[in-house]
mmCIF file of C-alpha atoms and ligand atoms in Angstrom:
data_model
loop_
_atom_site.group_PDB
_atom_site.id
_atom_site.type_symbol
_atom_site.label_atom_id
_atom_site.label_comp_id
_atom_site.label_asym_id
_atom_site.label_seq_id
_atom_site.Cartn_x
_atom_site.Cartn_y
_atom_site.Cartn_z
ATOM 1 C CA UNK A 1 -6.076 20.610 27.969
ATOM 2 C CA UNK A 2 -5.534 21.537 24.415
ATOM 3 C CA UNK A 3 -6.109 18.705 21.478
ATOM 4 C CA UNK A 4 -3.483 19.387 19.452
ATOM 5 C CA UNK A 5 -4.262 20.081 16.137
ATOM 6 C CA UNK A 6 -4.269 16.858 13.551
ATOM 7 C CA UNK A 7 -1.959 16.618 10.083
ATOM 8 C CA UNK A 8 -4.297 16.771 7.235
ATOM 9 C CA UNK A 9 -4.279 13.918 4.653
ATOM 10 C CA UNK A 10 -5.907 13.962 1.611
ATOM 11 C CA UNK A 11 -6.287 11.104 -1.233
ATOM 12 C CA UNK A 12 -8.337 9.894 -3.759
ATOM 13 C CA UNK A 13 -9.215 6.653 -5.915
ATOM 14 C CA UNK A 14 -10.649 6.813 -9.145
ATOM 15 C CA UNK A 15 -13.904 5.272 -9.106
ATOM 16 C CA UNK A 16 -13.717 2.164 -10.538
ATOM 17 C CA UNK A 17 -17.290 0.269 -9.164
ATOM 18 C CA UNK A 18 -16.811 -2.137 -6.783
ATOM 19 C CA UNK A 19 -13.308 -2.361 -4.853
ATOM 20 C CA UNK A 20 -10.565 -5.447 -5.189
ATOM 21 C CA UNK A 21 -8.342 -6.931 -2.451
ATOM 22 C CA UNK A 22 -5.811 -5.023 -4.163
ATOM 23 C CA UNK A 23 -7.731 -1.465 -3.506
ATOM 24 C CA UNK A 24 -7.968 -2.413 0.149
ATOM 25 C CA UNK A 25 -4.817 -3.575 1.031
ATOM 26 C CA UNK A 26 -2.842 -0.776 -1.642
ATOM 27 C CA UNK A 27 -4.810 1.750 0.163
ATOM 28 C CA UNK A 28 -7.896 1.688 1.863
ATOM 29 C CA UNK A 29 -7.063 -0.581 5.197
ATOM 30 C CA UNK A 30 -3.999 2.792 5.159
ATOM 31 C CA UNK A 31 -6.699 5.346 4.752
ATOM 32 C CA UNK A 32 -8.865 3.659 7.233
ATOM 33 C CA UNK A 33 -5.775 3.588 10.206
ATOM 34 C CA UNK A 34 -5.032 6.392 9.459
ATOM 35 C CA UNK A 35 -8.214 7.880 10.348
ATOM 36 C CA UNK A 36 -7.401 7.849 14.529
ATOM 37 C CA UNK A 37 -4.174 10.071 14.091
ATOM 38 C CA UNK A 38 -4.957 13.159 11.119
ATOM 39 C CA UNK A 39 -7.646 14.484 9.986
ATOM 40 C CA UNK A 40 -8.789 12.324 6.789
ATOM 41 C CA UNK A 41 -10.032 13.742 3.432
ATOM 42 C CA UNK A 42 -10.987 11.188 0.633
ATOM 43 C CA UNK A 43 -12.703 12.060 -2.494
ATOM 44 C CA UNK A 44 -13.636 10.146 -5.877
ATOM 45 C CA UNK A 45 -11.625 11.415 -8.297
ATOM 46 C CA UNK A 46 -14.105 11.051 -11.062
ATOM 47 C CA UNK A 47 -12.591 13.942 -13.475
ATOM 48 C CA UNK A 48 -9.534 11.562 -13.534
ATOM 49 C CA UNK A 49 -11.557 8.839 -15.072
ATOM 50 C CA UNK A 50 -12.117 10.878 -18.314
ATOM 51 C CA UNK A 51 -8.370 10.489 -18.663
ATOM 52 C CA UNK A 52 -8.287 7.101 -20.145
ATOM 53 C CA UNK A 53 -12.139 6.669 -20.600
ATOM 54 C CA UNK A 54 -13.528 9.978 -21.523
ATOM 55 C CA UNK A 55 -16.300 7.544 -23.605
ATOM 56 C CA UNK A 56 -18.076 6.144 -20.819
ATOM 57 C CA UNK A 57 -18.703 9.004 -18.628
ATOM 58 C CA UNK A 58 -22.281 7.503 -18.019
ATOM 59 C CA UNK A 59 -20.823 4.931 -15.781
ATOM 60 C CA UNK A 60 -18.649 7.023 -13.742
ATOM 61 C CA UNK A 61 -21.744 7.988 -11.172
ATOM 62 C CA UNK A 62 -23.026 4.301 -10.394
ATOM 63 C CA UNK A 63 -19.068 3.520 -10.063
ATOM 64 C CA UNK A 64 -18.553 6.054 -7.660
ATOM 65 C CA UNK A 65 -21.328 5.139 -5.692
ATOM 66 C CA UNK A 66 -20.572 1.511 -5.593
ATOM 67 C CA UNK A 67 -16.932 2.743 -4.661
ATOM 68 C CA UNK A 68 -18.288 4.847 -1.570
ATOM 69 C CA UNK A 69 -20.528 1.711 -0.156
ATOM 70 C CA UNK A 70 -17.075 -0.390 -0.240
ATOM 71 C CA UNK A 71 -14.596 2.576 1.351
ATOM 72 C CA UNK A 72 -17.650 2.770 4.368
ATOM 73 C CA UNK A 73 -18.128 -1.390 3.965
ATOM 74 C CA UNK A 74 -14.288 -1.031 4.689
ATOM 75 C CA UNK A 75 -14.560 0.901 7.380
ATOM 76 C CA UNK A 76 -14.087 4.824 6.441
ATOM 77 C CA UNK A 77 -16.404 6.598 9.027
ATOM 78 C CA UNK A 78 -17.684 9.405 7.806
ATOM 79 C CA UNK A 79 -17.311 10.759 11.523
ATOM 80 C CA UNK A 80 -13.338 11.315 10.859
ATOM 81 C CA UNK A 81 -12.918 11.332 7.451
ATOM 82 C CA UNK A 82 -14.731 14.421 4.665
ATOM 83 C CA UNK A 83 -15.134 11.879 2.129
ATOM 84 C CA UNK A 84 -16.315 13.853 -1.276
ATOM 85 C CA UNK A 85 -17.120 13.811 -4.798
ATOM 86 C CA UNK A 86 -14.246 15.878 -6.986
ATOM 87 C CA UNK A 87 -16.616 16.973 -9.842
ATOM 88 C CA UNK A 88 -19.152 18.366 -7.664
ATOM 89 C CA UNK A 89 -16.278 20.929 -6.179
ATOM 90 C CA UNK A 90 -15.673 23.284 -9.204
ATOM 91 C CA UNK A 91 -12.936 24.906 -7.512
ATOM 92 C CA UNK A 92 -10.313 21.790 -8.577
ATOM 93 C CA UNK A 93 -10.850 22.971 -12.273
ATOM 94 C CA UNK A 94 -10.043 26.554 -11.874
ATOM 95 C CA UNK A 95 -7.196 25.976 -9.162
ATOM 96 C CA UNK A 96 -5.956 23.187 -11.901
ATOM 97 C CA UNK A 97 -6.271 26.051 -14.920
ATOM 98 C CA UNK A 98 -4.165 28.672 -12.819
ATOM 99 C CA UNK A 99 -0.962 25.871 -12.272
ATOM 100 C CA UNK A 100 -1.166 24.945 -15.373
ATOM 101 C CA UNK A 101 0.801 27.923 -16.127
ATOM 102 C CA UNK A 102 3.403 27.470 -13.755
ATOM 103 C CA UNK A 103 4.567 23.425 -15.258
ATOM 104 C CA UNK A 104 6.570 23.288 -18.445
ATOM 105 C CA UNK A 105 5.526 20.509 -20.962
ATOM 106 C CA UNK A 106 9.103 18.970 -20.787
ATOM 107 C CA UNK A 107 8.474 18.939 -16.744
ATOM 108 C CA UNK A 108 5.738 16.680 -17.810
ATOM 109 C CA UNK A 109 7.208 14.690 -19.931
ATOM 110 C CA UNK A 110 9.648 13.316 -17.320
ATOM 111 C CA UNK A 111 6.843 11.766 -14.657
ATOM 112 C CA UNK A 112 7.858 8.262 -15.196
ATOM 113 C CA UNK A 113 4.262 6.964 -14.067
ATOM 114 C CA UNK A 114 2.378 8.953 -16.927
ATOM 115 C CA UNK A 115 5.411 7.279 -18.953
ATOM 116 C CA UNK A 116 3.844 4.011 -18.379
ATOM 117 C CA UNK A 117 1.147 4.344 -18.840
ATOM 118 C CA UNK A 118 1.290 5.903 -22.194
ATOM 119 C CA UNK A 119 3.187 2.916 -23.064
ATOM 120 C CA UNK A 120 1.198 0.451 -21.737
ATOM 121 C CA UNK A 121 -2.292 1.556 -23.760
ATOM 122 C CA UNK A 122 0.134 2.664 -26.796
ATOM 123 C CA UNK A 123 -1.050 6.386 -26.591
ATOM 124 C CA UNK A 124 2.589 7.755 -27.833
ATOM 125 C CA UNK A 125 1.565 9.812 -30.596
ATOM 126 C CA UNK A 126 -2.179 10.348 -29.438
ATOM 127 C CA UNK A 127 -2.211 10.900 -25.687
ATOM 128 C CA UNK A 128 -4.717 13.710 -24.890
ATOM 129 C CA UNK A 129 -4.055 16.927 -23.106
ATOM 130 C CA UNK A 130 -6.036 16.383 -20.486
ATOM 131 C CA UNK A 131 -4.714 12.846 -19.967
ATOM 132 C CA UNK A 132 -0.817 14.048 -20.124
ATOM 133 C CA UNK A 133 -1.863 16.962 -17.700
ATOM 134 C CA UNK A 134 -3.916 15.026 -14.916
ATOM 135 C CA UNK A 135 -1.214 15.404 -12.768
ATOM 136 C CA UNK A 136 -1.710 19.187 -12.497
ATOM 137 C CA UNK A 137 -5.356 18.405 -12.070
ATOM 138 C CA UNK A 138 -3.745 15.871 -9.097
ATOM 139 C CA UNK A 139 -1.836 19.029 -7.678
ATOM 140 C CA UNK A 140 -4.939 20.954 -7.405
ATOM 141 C CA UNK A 141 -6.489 18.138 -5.463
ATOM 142 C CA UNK A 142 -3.924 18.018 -2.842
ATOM 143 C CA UNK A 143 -3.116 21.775 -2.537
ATOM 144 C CA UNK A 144 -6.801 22.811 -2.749
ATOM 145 C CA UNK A 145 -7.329 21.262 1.012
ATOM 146 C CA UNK A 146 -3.473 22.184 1.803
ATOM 147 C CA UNK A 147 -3.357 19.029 3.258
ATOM 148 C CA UNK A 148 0.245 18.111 4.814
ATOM 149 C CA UNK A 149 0.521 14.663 3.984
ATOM 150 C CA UNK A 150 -0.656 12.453 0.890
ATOM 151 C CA UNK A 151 -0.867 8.243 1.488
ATOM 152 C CA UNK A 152 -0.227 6.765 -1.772
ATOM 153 C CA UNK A 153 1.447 3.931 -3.134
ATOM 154 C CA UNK A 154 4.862 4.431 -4.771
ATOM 155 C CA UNK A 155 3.330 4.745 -8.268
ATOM 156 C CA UNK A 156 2.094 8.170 -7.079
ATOM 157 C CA UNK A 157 4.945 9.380 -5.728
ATOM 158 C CA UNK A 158 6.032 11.169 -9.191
ATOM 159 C CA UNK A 159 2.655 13.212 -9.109
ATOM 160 C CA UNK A 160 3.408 14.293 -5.397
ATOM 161 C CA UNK A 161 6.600 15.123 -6.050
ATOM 162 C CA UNK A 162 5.211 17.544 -8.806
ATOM 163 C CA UNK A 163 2.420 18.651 -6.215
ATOM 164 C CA UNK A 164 5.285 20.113 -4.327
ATOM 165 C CA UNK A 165 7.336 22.003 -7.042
ATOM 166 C CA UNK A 166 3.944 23.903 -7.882
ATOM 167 C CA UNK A 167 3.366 24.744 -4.102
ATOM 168 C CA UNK A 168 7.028 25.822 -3.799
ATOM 169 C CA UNK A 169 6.476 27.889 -7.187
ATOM 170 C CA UNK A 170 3.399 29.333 -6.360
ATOM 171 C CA UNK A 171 4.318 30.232 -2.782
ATOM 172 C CA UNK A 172 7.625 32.095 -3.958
ATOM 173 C CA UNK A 173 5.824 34.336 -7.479
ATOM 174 C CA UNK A 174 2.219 35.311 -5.349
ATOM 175 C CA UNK A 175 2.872 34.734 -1.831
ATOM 176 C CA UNK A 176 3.191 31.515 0.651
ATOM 177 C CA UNK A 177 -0.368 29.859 0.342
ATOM 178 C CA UNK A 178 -0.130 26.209 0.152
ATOM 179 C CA UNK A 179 1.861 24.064 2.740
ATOM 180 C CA UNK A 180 4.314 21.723 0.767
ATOM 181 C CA UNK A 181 2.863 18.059 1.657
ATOM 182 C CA UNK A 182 4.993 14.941 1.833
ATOM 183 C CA UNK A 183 3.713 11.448 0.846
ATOM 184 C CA UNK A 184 3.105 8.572 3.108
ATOM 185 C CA UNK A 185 3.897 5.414 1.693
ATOM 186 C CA UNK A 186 1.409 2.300 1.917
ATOM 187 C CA UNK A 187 3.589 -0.068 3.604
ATOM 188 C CA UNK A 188 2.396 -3.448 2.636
ATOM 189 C CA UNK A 189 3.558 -3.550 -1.382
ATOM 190 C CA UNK A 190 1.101 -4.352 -4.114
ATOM 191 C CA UNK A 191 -0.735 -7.269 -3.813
ATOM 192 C CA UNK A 192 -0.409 -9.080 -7.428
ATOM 193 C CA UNK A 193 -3.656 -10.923 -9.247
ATOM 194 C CA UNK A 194 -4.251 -13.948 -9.080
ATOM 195 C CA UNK A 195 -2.666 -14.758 -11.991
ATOM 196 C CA UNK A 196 0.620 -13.662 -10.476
ATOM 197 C CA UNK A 197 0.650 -10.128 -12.806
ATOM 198 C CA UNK A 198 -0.501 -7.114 -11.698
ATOM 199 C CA UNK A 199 -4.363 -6.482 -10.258
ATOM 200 C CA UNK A 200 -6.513 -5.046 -12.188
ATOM 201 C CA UNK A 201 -10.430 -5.081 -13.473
ATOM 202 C CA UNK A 202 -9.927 -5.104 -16.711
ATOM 203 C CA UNK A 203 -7.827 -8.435 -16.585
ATOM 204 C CA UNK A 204 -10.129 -10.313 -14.819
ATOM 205 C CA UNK A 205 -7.876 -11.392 -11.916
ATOM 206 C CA UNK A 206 -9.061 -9.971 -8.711
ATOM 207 C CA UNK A 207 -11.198 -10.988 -6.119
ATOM 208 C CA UNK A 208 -13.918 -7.827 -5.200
ATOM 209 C CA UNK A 209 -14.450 -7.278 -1.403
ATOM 210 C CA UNK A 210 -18.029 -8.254 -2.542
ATOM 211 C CA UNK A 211 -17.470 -11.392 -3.587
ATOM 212 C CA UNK A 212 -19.791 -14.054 -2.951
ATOM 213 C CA UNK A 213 -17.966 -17.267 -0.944
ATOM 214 C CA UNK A 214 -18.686 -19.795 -4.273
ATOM 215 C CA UNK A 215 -17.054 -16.467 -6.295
ATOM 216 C CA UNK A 216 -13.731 -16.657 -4.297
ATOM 217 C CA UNK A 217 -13.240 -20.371 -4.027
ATOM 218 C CA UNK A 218 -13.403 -20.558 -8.177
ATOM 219 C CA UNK A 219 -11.313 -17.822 -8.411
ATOM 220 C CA UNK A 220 -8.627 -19.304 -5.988
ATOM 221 C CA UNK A 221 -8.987 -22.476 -7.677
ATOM 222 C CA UNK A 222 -8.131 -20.758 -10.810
ATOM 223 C CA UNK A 223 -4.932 -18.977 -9.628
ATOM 224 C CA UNK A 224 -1.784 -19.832 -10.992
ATOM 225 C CA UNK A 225 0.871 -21.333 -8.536
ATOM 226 C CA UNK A 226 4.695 -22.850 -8.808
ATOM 227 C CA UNK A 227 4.706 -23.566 -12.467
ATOM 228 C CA UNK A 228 7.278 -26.213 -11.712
ATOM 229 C CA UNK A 229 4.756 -27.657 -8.870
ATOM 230 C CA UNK A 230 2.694 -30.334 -10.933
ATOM 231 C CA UNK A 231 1.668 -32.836 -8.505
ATOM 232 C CA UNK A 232 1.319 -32.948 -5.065
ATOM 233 C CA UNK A 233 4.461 -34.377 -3.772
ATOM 234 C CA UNK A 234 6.525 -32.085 -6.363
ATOM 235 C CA UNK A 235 8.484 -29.429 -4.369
ATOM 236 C CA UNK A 236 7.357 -26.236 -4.255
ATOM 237 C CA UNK A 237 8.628 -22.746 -4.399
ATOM 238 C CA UNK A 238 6.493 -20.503 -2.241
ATOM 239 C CA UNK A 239 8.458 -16.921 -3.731
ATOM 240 C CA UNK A 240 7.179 -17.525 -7.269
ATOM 241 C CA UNK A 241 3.517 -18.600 -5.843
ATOM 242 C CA UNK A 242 0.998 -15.867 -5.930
ATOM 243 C CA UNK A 243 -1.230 -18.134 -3.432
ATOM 244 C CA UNK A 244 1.649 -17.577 -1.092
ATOM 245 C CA UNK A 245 2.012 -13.844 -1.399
ATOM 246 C CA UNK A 246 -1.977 -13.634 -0.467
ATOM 247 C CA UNK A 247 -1.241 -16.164 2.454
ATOM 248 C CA UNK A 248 1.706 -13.671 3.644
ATOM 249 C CA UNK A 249 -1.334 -10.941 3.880
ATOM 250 C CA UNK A 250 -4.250 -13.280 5.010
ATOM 251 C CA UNK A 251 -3.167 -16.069 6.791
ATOM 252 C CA UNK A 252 0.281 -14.325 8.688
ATOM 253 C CA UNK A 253 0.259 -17.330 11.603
ATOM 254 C CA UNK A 254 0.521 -20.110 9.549
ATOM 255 C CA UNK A 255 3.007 -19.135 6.575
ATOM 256 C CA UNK A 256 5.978 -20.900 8.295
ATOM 257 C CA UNK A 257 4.438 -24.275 7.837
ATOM 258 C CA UNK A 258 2.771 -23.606 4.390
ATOM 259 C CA UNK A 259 6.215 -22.499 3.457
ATOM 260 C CA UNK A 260 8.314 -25.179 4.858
ATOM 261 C CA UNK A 261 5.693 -28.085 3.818
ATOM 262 C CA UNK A 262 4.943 -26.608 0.031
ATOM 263 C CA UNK A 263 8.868 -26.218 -0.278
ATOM 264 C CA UNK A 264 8.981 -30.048 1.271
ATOM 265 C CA UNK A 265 5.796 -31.000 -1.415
ATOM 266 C CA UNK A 266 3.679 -32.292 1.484
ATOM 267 C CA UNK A 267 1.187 -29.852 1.276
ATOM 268 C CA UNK A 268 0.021 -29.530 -1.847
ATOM 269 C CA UNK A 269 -1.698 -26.351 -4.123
ATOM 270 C CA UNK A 270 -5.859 -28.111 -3.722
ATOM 271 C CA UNK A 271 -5.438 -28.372 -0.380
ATOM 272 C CA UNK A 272 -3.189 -24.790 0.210
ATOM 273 C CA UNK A 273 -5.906 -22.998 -1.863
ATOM 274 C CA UNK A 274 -8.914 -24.314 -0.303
ATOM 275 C CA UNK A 275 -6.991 -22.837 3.524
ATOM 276 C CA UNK A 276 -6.659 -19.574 1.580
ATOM 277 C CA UNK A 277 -10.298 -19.529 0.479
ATOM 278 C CA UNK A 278 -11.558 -20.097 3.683
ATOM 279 C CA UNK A 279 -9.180 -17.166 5.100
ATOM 280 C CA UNK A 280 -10.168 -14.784 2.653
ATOM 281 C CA UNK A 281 -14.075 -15.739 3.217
ATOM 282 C CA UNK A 282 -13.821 -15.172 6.675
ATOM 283 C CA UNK A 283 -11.908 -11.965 6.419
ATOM 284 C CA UNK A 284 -14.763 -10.419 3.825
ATOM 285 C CA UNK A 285 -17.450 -11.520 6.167
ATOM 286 C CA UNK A 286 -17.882 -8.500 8.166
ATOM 287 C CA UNK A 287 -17.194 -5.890 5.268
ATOM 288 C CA UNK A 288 -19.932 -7.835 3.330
ATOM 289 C CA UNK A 289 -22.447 -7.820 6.103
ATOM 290 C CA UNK A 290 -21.781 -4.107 5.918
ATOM 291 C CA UNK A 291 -21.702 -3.880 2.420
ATOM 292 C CA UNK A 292 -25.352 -5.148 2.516
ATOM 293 C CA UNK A 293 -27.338 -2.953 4.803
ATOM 294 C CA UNK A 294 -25.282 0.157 3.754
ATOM 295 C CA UNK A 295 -26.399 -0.654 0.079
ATOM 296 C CA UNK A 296 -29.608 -0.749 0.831
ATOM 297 C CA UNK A 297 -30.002 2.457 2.985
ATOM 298 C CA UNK A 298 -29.827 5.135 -0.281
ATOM 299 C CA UNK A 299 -30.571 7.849 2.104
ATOM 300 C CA UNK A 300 -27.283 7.370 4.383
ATOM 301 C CA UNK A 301 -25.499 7.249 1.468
ATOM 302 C CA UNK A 302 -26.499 10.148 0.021
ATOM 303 C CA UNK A 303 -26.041 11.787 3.734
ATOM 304 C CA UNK A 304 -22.574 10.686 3.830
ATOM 305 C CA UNK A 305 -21.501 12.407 0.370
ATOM 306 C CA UNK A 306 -23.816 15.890 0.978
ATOM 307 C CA UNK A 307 -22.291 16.519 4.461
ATOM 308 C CA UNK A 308 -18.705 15.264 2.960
ATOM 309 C CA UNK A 309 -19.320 17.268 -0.293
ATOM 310 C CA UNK A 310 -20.270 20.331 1.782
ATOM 311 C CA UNK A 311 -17.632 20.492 4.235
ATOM 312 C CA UNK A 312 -15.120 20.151 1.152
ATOM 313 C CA UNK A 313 -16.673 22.630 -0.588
ATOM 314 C CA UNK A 314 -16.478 25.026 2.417
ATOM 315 C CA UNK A 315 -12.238 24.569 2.516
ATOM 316 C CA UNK A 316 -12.018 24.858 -1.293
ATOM 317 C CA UNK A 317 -13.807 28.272 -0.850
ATOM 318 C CA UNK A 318 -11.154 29.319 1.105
ATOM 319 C CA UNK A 319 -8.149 28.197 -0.498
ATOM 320 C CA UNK A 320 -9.360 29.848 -3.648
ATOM 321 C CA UNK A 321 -10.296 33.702 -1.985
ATOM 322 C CA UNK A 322 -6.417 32.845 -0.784
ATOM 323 C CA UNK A 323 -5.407 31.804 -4.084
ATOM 324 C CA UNK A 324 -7.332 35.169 -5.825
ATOM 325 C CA UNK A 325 -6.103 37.522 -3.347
ATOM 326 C CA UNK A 326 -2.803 36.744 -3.674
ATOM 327 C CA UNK A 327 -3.088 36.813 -7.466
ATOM 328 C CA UNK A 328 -4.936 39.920 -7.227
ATOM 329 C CA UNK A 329 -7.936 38.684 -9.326
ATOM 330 C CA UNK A 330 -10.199 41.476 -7.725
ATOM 331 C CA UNK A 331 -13.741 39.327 -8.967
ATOM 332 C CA UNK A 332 -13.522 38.394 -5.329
ATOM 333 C CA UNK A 333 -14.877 41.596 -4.525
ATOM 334 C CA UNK A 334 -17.801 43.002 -6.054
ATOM 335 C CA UNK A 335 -17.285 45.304 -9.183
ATOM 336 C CA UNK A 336 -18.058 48.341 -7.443
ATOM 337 C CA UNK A 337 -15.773 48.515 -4.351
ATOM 338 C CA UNK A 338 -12.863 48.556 -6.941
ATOM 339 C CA UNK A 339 -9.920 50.947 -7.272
ATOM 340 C CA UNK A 340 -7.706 50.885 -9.524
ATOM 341 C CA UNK A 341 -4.427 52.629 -10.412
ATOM 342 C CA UNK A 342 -2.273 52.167 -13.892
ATOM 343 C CA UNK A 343 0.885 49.969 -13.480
HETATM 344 N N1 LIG B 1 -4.098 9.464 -9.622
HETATM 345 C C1 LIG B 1 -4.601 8.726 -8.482
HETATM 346 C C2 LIG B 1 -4.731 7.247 -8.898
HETATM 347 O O1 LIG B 1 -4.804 6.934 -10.064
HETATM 348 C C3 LIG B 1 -5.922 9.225 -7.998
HETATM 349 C C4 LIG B 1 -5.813 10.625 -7.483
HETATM 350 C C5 LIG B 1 -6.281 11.735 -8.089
HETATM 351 C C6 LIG B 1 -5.188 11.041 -6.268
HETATM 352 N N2 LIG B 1 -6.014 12.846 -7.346
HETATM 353 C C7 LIG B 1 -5.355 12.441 -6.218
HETATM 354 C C8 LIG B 1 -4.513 10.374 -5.243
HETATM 355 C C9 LIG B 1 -4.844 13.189 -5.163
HETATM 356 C C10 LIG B 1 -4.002 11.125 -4.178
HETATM 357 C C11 LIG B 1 -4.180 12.526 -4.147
HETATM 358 O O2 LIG B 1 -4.796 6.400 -8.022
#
């Protein structure tokens, strides 16, 4: 009997230290099903970091390694999945040089994501090069292991779309090379902080998958609920709550009571937060026994990234003699064994 062949997938997180509920659930738990049915490469895309935080480059290797103990912690198994460091495979930055040439700057200028988040850190008039660029740089990422499929959230799916227009481009001026890979949408949509607005480190509302059980039950208590719920028999509107959206994920079995009683305003937010608490603590548990002993086994770690670094390294190789040939760059060969004829 033949195995047939897996998909490939390839993604990447920037590495931001240690992981949030929103990290797992926006992509990681994905990554981590996916493992079973393609064949799973995941690096830290550390480069990408410089993008909005080219300043603190010192703290991009302890992040990354605190990001790798959560995606194992998680459950990534290095068995199925090449999991890999970006900066320590050159290759990305001359693939990412040579389709530079083939993107326009007004191409650029219409990804709606890189839009954003110009706007958001007001960077109109002095966004960097590299930072307007980095999804070029995400191109060579994805084409570089001419993987077939990319699992993102939908924020991403400007930069794939790109991915593909440079495959197509390159295929057509110096041969077919790169397959043209589709993305795979996270299903379950982005869980918000607890404050209700988007999760993220740098506002302070998330819980980390390390979290200590005294860490989530103040952070819980802290979130913000119904702002029309004041007291406990006051009804309730679940939809606004972001307690309820995290019970939706958590705590699936009992959301038709929670629902029906907060909207009645017999169950009231101490008592609702306290069941979510004890959810979320139990859910960690595992990952955080995990957490522990793979923190404190440096050489495993180190294992994991050399054998996924290596095995990356060995594809990228490839792709690039491709990606030379077809270009006719003859440094592939050595100097001698060249002929040449004028054009
Ligand atoms: N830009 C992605 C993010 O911010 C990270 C990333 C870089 C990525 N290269 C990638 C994701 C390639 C998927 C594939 O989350």
């Amino acid at each position: 009997m033949f195995e047939q062949k897996k998909e490939r997938i390839l993604s990447g997180m920037r590495p931001s230290g240690k992981l949030h509920l929103g990290n797992l659930t926006g992509a990681l738990e994905n990554w981590v099903k996916l493992q079973d049915d393609y064949e799973n490469f995941h690096f830290v895309a550390d480069w990408h970091t410089l993008t909005t935080d080219y300043k603190h480059s010192a703290r991009i290797w302890p992040d990354t390694i605190d990001m790798v103990i959560d995606w194992l912690a998680a459950g990534l198994d290095p068995e199925k999945s090449t999991l890999f460091v970006q900066s320590h495979i050159k290759e990305h930055a001359e693939l990412h040089l040579l389709f530079s040439m083939l993107v326009t700057i007004p191409r650029l200028e219409r990804n709606p994501t890189v839009k954003e988040q110009i706007r958001e850190l007001h960077l109109e008039d002095r966004v960097s090069y590299g930072h307007f660029g980095y999804p070029v740089l995400q191109a060579a990422d994805i084409l570089m292991y001419r993987a077939h499929a990319v699992p993102v959230g939908d924020d991403q799916v400007p930069h794939v779309e790109l991915t593909r227009e440079i495959a197509r481009k390159f295929n057509q001026v110096y041969g077919k090379v790169f397959p043209v890979p589709k993305a795979l949408l996270t299903k379950f949509s982005r869980l918000p902080g607890l404050d209700g607005s988007k999760m993220s480190k740098s506002k302070g509302n998330t819980i980390l998958l390390s979290d200590r059980p005294d860490v989530i039950r103040k952070k819980v208590r802290s979130a913000i609920t119904d702002p029309q719920k004041i007291r406990m028999g006051d009804p309730g509107h679940p939809e606004v709550c972001s307690v309820f959206t995290y019970h939706q994920k958590f705590n699936p079995t009992e959301i038709p009571e929670i629902e029906a009683e907060c909207k009645k305003g017999t169950l009231g937010c101490v008592a609702c937060k306290n069941n979510l608490s004890d959810k979320l603590i139990n859910f960690l548990e595992p990952i955080q026994v995990k957490r522990i002993r793979i923190e404190a086994d440096q050489s495993y770690i180190k294992d994991v990234l050399r054998t996924g670094n290596s095995k990356a390294r060995k594809e990228a190789q490839e792709t690039m003699e491709l990606v030379r040939e077809n270009m006719k760059f003859g440094y592939f060969r050595e100097i001698e064994e060249l002929k040449w004829t004028k054009v």
